[in-house]
Short mmCIF file of C-alpha atoms and ligand atoms in Angstrom, two decimals:
data_model
loop_
_atom_site.label_atom_id
_atom_site.label_comp_id
_atom_site.label_asym_id
_atom_site.label_seq_id
_atom_site.Cartn_x
_atom_site.Cartn_y
_atom_site.Cartn_z
CA MET A 21 176.37 274.60 102.95
CA SER A 22 174.92 278.02 102.02
CA VAL A 23 172.65 278.31 98.97
CA LEU A 24 172.99 281.01 96.31
CA ILE A 25 170.16 281.61 93.85
CA PHE A 26 170.64 283.50 90.60
CA ALA A 27 167.39 285.38 89.87
CA GLU A 28 166.91 286.65 86.33
CA LEU A 29 165.27 289.98 85.55
CA ASP A 30 162.90 290.86 82.74
CA GLU A 31 162.51 294.63 82.34
CA GLY A 32 163.53 295.18 85.95
CA LYS A 33 161.20 292.54 87.40
CA ILE A 34 162.16 289.12 88.77
CA LYS A 35 160.99 286.54 86.24
CA LYS A 36 158.33 284.08 87.34
CA SER A 37 160.64 281.11 86.71
CA SER A 38 163.23 282.81 88.94
CA GLN A 39 160.62 283.25 91.68
CA GLU A 40 160.30 279.47 91.54
CA ALA A 41 164.10 279.14 91.73
CA LEU A 42 164.21 281.49 94.74
CA PHE A 43 161.60 279.43 96.57
CA TYR A 44 163.32 276.17 95.56
CA GLY A 45 166.69 277.51 96.78
CA ALA A 46 165.17 278.64 100.08
CA LYS A 47 163.71 275.13 100.53
CA VAL A 48 167.16 273.57 99.89
CA ALA A 49 168.61 275.96 102.49
CA GLU A 50 165.92 274.79 104.93
CA GLN A 51 166.76 271.14 104.15
CA THR A 52 170.46 271.76 104.74
CA GLY A 53 170.03 274.02 107.78
CA THR A 54 171.61 277.09 106.21
CA SER A 55 170.53 280.41 104.68
CA ALA A 56 169.61 281.41 101.14
CA THR A 57 171.06 284.44 99.34
CA ALA A 58 170.04 285.72 95.90
CA ILE A 59 172.30 287.28 93.30
CA ILE A 60 170.50 289.63 90.91
CA ILE A 61 172.28 291.26 87.97
CA GLY A 62 171.06 294.30 86.06
CA GLN A 63 168.81 297.29 86.65
CA ALA A 64 165.98 296.93 89.17
CA ASP A 65 164.67 299.17 91.90
CA ASP A 66 165.34 298.42 95.55
CA SER A 67 161.77 297.38 96.33
CA GLU A 68 161.84 294.78 93.56
CA LEU A 69 165.20 293.46 94.79
CA ALA A 70 164.01 293.30 98.40
CA SER A 71 160.84 291.49 97.25
CA ALA A 72 162.98 288.38 96.66
CA GLY A 73 162.55 287.94 100.44
CA ARG A 74 158.93 286.91 99.81
CA PHE A 75 160.23 283.57 98.55
CA GLY A 76 162.51 282.85 101.53
CA VAL A 77 165.89 284.45 100.78
CA THR A 78 167.26 286.70 103.50
CA LYS A 79 169.81 288.65 101.48
CA VAL A 80 170.16 289.92 97.91
CA LEU A 81 173.48 290.77 96.28
CA HIS A 82 172.85 293.28 93.51
CA ALA A 83 175.38 293.70 90.69
CA SER A 84 174.56 296.52 88.33
CA ASN A 85 176.67 298.55 85.97
CA ALA A 86 176.25 299.68 82.36
CA GLN A 87 178.15 296.65 81.01
CA LEU A 88 175.74 294.27 82.72
CA ASN A 89 172.48 295.80 81.51
CA GLU A 90 172.18 293.33 78.64
CA PRO A 91 172.14 289.64 79.67
CA ASN A 92 175.54 288.12 78.88
CA GLY A 93 176.25 284.48 79.80
CA MET A 94 180.01 284.95 80.09
CA ALA A 95 180.03 288.05 82.27
CA TYR A 96 177.07 286.89 84.35
CA ALA A 97 178.85 283.56 85.05
CA THR A 98 181.87 285.53 86.35
CA VAL A 99 179.63 287.64 88.60
CA VAL A 100 177.86 284.58 90.03
CA ALA A 101 181.19 282.75 90.56
CA ALA A 102 182.49 285.77 92.50
CA ALA A 103 179.32 285.77 94.63
CA VAL A 104 179.79 282.04 95.33
CA GLN A 105 183.31 282.74 96.53
CA GLN A 106 182.27 285.68 98.71
CA GLU A 107 179.37 283.78 100.30
CA GLY A 108 181.10 280.38 100.50
CA SER A 109 178.06 278.84 98.78
CA LYS A 110 177.96 275.13 98.15
CA VAL A 111 174.68 274.96 96.21
CA ILE A 112 173.77 277.29 93.33
CA VAL A 113 170.22 277.31 92.02
CA LEU A 114 168.91 278.99 88.89
CA ALA A 115 165.89 278.64 86.60
CA LYS A 116 166.49 276.91 83.27
CA SER A 117 166.44 279.52 80.49
CA SER A 118 168.50 280.45 77.45
CA LEU A 119 170.56 282.77 79.66
CA ALA A 120 170.99 279.99 82.24
CA ASP A 121 172.11 277.65 79.41
CA ALA A 122 174.79 280.18 78.48
CA MET A 123 175.92 280.45 82.11
CA THR A 124 175.77 277.02 83.71
CA ALA A 125 178.55 275.15 81.87
CA ARG A 126 180.87 278.16 82.25
CA LEU A 127 180.01 278.42 85.92
CA ALA A 128 180.56 274.69 86.45
CA GLY A 129 183.96 275.01 84.73
CA LYS A 130 185.01 278.01 86.83
CA LEU A 131 183.92 276.42 90.13
CA LYS A 132 184.71 272.77 89.26
CA ALA A 133 181.11 272.13 90.24
CA GLY A 134 178.70 269.28 89.57
CA LEU A 135 175.80 270.36 87.36
CA ALA A 136 172.28 268.96 86.98
CA ALA A 137 169.90 270.57 84.47
CA ASN A 138 166.10 270.31 84.16
CA VAL A 139 165.80 269.44 87.85
CA VAL A 140 162.20 268.58 88.77
CA GLU A 141 162.22 267.88 92.53
CA LEU A 142 163.93 268.99 95.71
CA PRO A 143 167.16 267.06 96.32
CA ASP A 144 167.12 263.78 98.23
CA LEU A 145 169.72 264.20 100.97
CA SER A 146 169.16 260.82 102.62
CA ASN A 147 172.22 259.34 100.97
CA GLY A 148 174.47 262.08 99.61
CA PHE A 149 172.98 264.69 97.27
CA ARG A 150 170.67 263.15 94.68
CA VAL A 151 168.57 265.19 92.23
CA LYS A 152 165.92 264.05 89.79
CA SER A 153 166.02 265.63 86.35
CA SER A 154 163.89 265.42 83.25
CA ILE A 155 165.70 264.01 80.19
CA TYR A 156 164.93 263.05 76.57
CA THR A 157 162.48 265.96 76.20
CA GLY A 158 160.45 264.85 79.17
CA LYS A 159 160.19 261.14 78.25
CA ALA A 160 162.37 259.90 81.13
CA PHE A 161 163.93 260.93 84.42
CA ALA A 162 167.55 260.67 85.55
CA TYR A 163 168.68 260.47 89.18
CA ASN A 164 171.99 262.29 89.54
CA ASP A 165 174.33 261.93 92.51
CA LEU A 166 176.22 265.21 92.70
CA LYS A 167 179.51 264.49 94.46
CA ALA A 168 181.49 267.67 93.75
CA ASP A 169 181.91 270.10 96.64
CA ILE A 170 179.86 272.75 94.79
CA LYS A 171 176.59 271.79 93.10
CA ILE A 172 174.65 273.70 90.44
CA LEU A 173 170.95 272.97 89.94
CA ALA A 174 169.13 274.39 86.91
CA ILE A 175 165.44 274.06 87.72
CA LYS A 176 162.82 273.20 85.13
CA LYS A 177 159.89 275.63 84.99
CA ASN A 178 156.78 274.60 86.94
CA THR A 179 158.80 272.29 89.22
CA ILE A 180 157.64 273.95 92.38
CA THR A 181 154.82 276.33 93.28
CA PRO A 182 156.29 279.21 95.27
CA GLU A 183 154.61 280.17 98.51
CA GLU A 184 154.95 283.83 99.44
CA THR A 185 155.29 285.62 102.75
CA ASP A 186 155.44 289.34 103.62
CA SER A 187 159.20 289.17 104.28
CA THR A 188 161.70 291.34 102.49
CA ALA A 189 165.40 290.68 101.96
CA SER A 190 168.29 293.00 102.74
CA VAL A 191 169.99 294.34 99.61
CA ASP A 192 173.79 294.70 99.32
CA SER A 193 175.47 296.15 96.30
CA PHE A 194 177.96 293.74 94.73
CA SER A 195 180.77 294.85 92.39
CA PRO A 196 183.12 292.02 91.43
CA THR A 197 186.10 292.67 89.19
CA LEU A 198 185.30 292.07 85.54
CA ASN A 199 187.80 292.24 82.73
CA ASP A 200 187.87 292.23 78.93
CA ALA A 201 187.86 288.41 78.80
CA ASP A 202 184.38 288.47 80.33
CA PHE A 203 183.11 290.50 77.38
CA VAL A 204 184.60 288.55 74.46
CA ILE A 205 180.95 288.25 73.48
CA SER A 206 179.30 291.57 74.02
CA VAL A 207 175.53 291.88 73.73
CA LYS A 208 174.77 295.30 72.25
CA SER A 209 171.01 295.19 72.50
CA SER A 210 168.15 292.74 72.70
CA GLU A 211 164.55 292.85 71.62
CA LYS A 212 161.48 290.81 72.46
CA ALA A 213 160.11 288.33 69.97
CA SER A 214 156.52 288.88 68.80
CA GLY A 215 153.51 288.69 71.10
CA ASP A 216 152.45 290.34 74.34
CA VAL A 217 153.63 287.43 76.48
CA LEU A 218 157.06 285.77 76.12
CA LEU A 219 156.62 282.15 75.02
CA PRO A 220 159.36 280.45 77.13
CA GLU A 221 157.98 282.10 80.28
CA ALA A 222 154.28 281.83 79.49
CA ASP A 223 151.85 280.08 81.83
CA LEU A 224 149.21 279.86 79.13
CA VAL A 225 149.92 279.13 75.47
CA VAL A 226 147.60 279.07 72.45
CA SER A 227 149.30 277.21 69.63
CA ALA A 228 148.19 276.52 66.07
CA GLY A 229 149.19 274.34 63.14
CA ARG A 230 148.55 273.79 59.50
CA GLY A 231 144.84 273.33 60.24
CA LEU A 232 144.62 277.15 60.30
CA LYS A 233 145.15 277.06 56.49
CA GLY A 234 147.13 280.30 56.18
CA PRO A 235 148.71 283.26 58.02
CA GLU A 236 145.68 285.44 57.26
CA ASN A 237 143.65 283.32 59.71
CA TRP A 238 145.86 283.87 62.78
CA GLY A 239 143.57 286.60 64.08
CA ILE A 240 141.35 283.99 65.78
CA VAL A 241 144.40 282.46 67.51
CA GLU A 242 145.65 285.86 68.66
CA ASP A 243 142.18 286.88 69.87
CA LEU A 244 142.00 283.85 72.20
CA ALA A 245 145.63 284.39 73.32
CA HIS A 246 144.87 288.04 74.04
CA ALA A 247 141.71 287.20 76.00
CA LEU A 248 143.62 284.66 78.12
CA HIS A 249 146.78 286.80 78.37
CA ALA A 250 148.56 283.83 76.77
CA ALA A 251 151.54 283.54 74.43
CA THR A 252 151.13 282.22 70.89
CA ALA A 253 153.06 279.26 69.48
CA CYS A 254 152.98 277.14 66.33
CA SER A 255 154.00 273.85 64.75
CA LYS A 256 157.18 273.58 62.66
CA PRO A 257 155.53 273.56 59.19
CA VAL A 258 153.79 276.82 60.10
CA SER A 259 157.08 278.59 60.81
CA ASP A 260 158.79 276.86 57.84
CA LEU A 261 156.04 278.30 55.63
CA ASP A 262 156.70 281.74 57.16
CA TRP A 263 153.14 281.96 58.43
CA ARG A 264 154.60 282.68 61.88
CA PRO A 265 158.08 283.66 63.18
CA HIS A 266 160.51 280.86 64.06
CA SER A 267 160.60 282.13 67.64
CA GLU A 268 157.11 280.58 68.02
CA HIS A 269 158.01 277.12 66.77
CA VAL A 270 157.73 274.48 69.50
CA GLY A 271 158.83 270.87 69.36
CA GLN A 272 161.87 268.68 69.01
CA THR A 273 163.61 271.20 66.80
CA GLY A 274 162.04 274.28 68.40
CA LEU A 275 161.35 275.60 71.89
CA LYS A 276 160.57 273.18 74.70
CA ILE A 277 157.91 274.66 76.91
CA SER A 278 156.02 273.53 80.01
CA PRO A 279 153.15 275.96 80.58
CA ASN A 280 150.24 275.29 82.90
CA LEU A 281 147.88 275.26 79.90
CA TYR A 282 148.67 274.43 76.25
CA ILE A 283 145.81 274.80 73.75
CA ALA A 284 146.64 273.11 70.44
CA CYS A 285 144.48 274.23 67.52
CA GLY A 286 144.60 272.36 64.20
CA ILE A 287 147.81 270.51 65.11
CA SER A 288 148.00 266.77 64.37
CA GLY A 289 150.23 265.89 67.37
CA ALA A 290 153.27 264.33 65.68
CA ILE A 291 155.87 263.00 68.15
CA GLN A 292 158.29 265.73 67.12
CA HIS A 293 155.71 268.36 68.11
CA LEU A 294 154.87 266.58 71.38
CA ALA A 295 158.56 266.52 72.30
CA GLY A 296 158.37 270.26 72.94
CA VAL A 297 155.05 270.46 74.76
CA ASN A 298 154.32 267.16 76.52
CA SER A 299 155.40 268.43 79.92
CA SER A 300 152.63 271.06 79.86
CA LYS A 301 150.41 270.62 82.92
CA VAL A 302 147.09 270.63 81.03
CA ILE A 303 146.76 270.05 77.27
CA VAL A 304 143.61 270.99 75.35
CA VAL A 305 143.36 269.81 71.75
CA ILE A 306 140.99 271.24 69.15
CA ASN A 307 140.95 269.22 65.93
CA LYS A 308 138.24 268.39 63.42
CA ASP A 309 139.61 264.85 63.01
CA SER A 310 138.57 262.72 66.00
CA GLU A 311 141.42 260.30 65.12
CA ALA A 312 144.15 262.98 65.33
CA PRO A 313 147.06 261.53 67.40
CA PHE A 314 147.16 264.62 69.64
CA PHE A 315 143.94 263.52 71.37
CA LYS A 316 145.90 260.64 73.00
CA SER A 317 148.02 263.19 74.91
CA ALA A 318 145.16 265.59 75.65
CA ASP A 319 143.60 266.24 79.04
CA TYR A 320 140.61 267.79 77.25
CA GLY A 321 139.69 267.40 73.61
CA ILE A 322 137.27 269.27 71.37
CA VAL A 323 136.41 267.59 68.08
CA GLY A 324 135.47 270.53 65.91
CA ASP A 325 136.46 273.08 63.31
CA VAL A 326 138.89 275.69 64.69
CA PHE A 327 137.12 278.40 62.68
CA ASP A 328 133.95 277.65 64.63
CA VAL A 329 135.39 276.66 68.05
CA LEU A 330 138.03 279.40 68.56
CA PRO A 331 135.74 282.46 68.23
CA ARG A 332 133.22 280.81 70.58
CA LEU A 333 135.94 280.01 73.10
CA THR A 334 137.25 283.57 72.95
CA LYS A 335 133.75 284.95 73.48
CA ALA A 336 133.27 282.65 76.48
CA VAL A 337 136.62 283.71 78.02
CA LYS A 338 135.79 287.40 77.53
CA ALA A 339 132.46 286.87 79.25
CA LEU A 340 134.14 285.49 82.41
P1 LIG B 16 149.50 268.67 59.91
O1 LIG B 16 150.20 267.40 60.19
O2 LIG B 16 149.19 268.98 58.48
O3 LIG B 16 148.17 268.64 60.78
C1 LIG B 16 147.15 269.58 60.67
C2 LIG B 16 146.04 269.14 61.61
O4 LIG B 16 145.01 270.11 61.57
C3 LIG B 16 145.40 267.81 61.25
O5 LIG B 16 145.36 266.98 62.40
C4 LIG B 16 143.99 268.17 60.80
O6 LIG B 16 143.02 267.21 61.17
C5 LIG B 16 143.77 269.46 61.56
N1 LIG B 16 142.81 270.36 60.91
C6 LIG B 16 142.77 270.74 59.60
N2 LIG B 16 141.80 271.65 59.42
C7 LIG B 16 141.21 271.86 60.62
C8 LIG B 16 140.16 272.69 61.06
N3 LIG B 16 139.51 273.51 60.22
N4 LIG B 16 139.81 272.64 62.37
C9 LIG B 16 140.46 271.82 63.25
N5 LIG B 16 141.47 271.00 62.86
C10 LIG B 16 141.84 271.04 61.57
N6 LIG B 16 156.96 269.54 64.07
C11 LIG B 16 156.76 270.42 65.05
O7 LIG B 16 155.64 270.93 65.25
N7 LIG B 16 157.82 270.82 65.84
C12 LIG B 16 159.06 270.31 65.68
O8 LIG B 16 159.98 270.72 66.41
C13 LIG B 16 159.29 269.37 64.64
N8 LIG B 16 160.52 268.84 64.46
C14 LIG B 16 160.67 267.87 63.50
C15 LIG B 16 161.92 267.25 63.36
C16 LIG B 16 162.08 266.26 62.41
C17 LIG B 16 163.43 265.60 62.27
C18 LIG B 16 161.00 265.87 61.59
C19 LIG B 16 161.16 264.78 60.57
C20 LIG B 16 159.79 266.48 61.71
C21 LIG B 16 159.60 267.50 62.67
N9 LIG B 16 158.36 268.12 62.82
C22 LIG B 16 158.18 269.01 63.84
C23 LIG B 16 157.23 267.90 61.89
C24 LIG B 16 156.20 266.92 62.42
O9 LIG B 16 156.58 265.60 62.11
C25 LIG B 16 154.82 267.19 61.78
O10 LIG B 16 154.94 267.11 60.39
C26 LIG B 16 154.25 268.55 62.15
O11 LIG B 16 154.26 268.72 63.55
C27 LIG B 16 152.82 268.68 61.63
O12 LIG B 16 152.37 269.99 61.80
P2 LIG B 16 150.82 270.30 61.91
O13 LIG B 16 150.21 269.43 62.94
O14 LIG B 16 150.67 271.78 62.03
O15 LIG B 16 150.30 269.94 60.45
#
């Protein structure tokens, strides 16, 4: 039962969430007494590709041509399906992302595979192949028995902390046949949303709400984010008011994120907001109203005025 891991690139580097998927896949290979191979699509140098070995994979298949430079769910699903066939893989692991969302259902259809998304633990193999997944925006867990011959696991970010070794993987070039049907949707170019750090991938997030009063005050949020090397996020009303771009809106109707640290500044903590952030590892809430609902979900709370607290926090972080 060999394991194939799809590792996503960001500007030629393996994304952090994919490092977690590589380590997770290598652990599944260990559990099942087989080997782990990675498939990486797009431009990256050999040393980066071989570095996938740090997380436990022994071999990397590298598919790269001009048509595959831009992430494309359809074409990438075809490439991964071809790799599954070549390697005879029975388990496919990938990190949950918008690209993964565009790939997984197609891949499951092509391979007639069982699919579990938002997986949060290693599989339980004591009685078949059972995986635990997070559902209802983190409010509940489902236990899925995957009975199909081929199984696809889309791993939720922060599920596993990768351990690294000095090992490197061998790198083989991989050139499956692609045809026009794989490029019915063709991605011409892509550009990053605002901010130094990409929000869906960020480990640290500084987020702000209507308590900031207006877009002209976002400098204090960005200063703290910059000092922490964090991404910025916001509540829905803030993006509805055009104070911040919609790409920063988190919650039930926005991005669902699970960073290690989420700092909420001047956000009340409505359930619709919490739906997007409540699986963050540590939540810090700054609000001048000690009765704000967000404090109930906070690991640390600061009752205070953001215009006073944020600059002091930034100064303290810079002094570290
Ligand atoms: P407010 O509720 O106005 O809260 C502002 C907070 O700032 C208050 O707690 C106040 O005490 C505090 N404050 C004010 N001044 C200061 C200061 N100087 N210093 C410190 N604190 C201060 N919301 C989302 O965020 N994401 C979603 O995805 C989302 N989806 C929704 C879907 C539906 C169907 C519905 C009905 C609503 C949705 N909402 C969503 C809206 C949600 O219900 C709340 O209205 C919204 O989250 C409130 O945003 P806020 O906390 O920024 O603003």
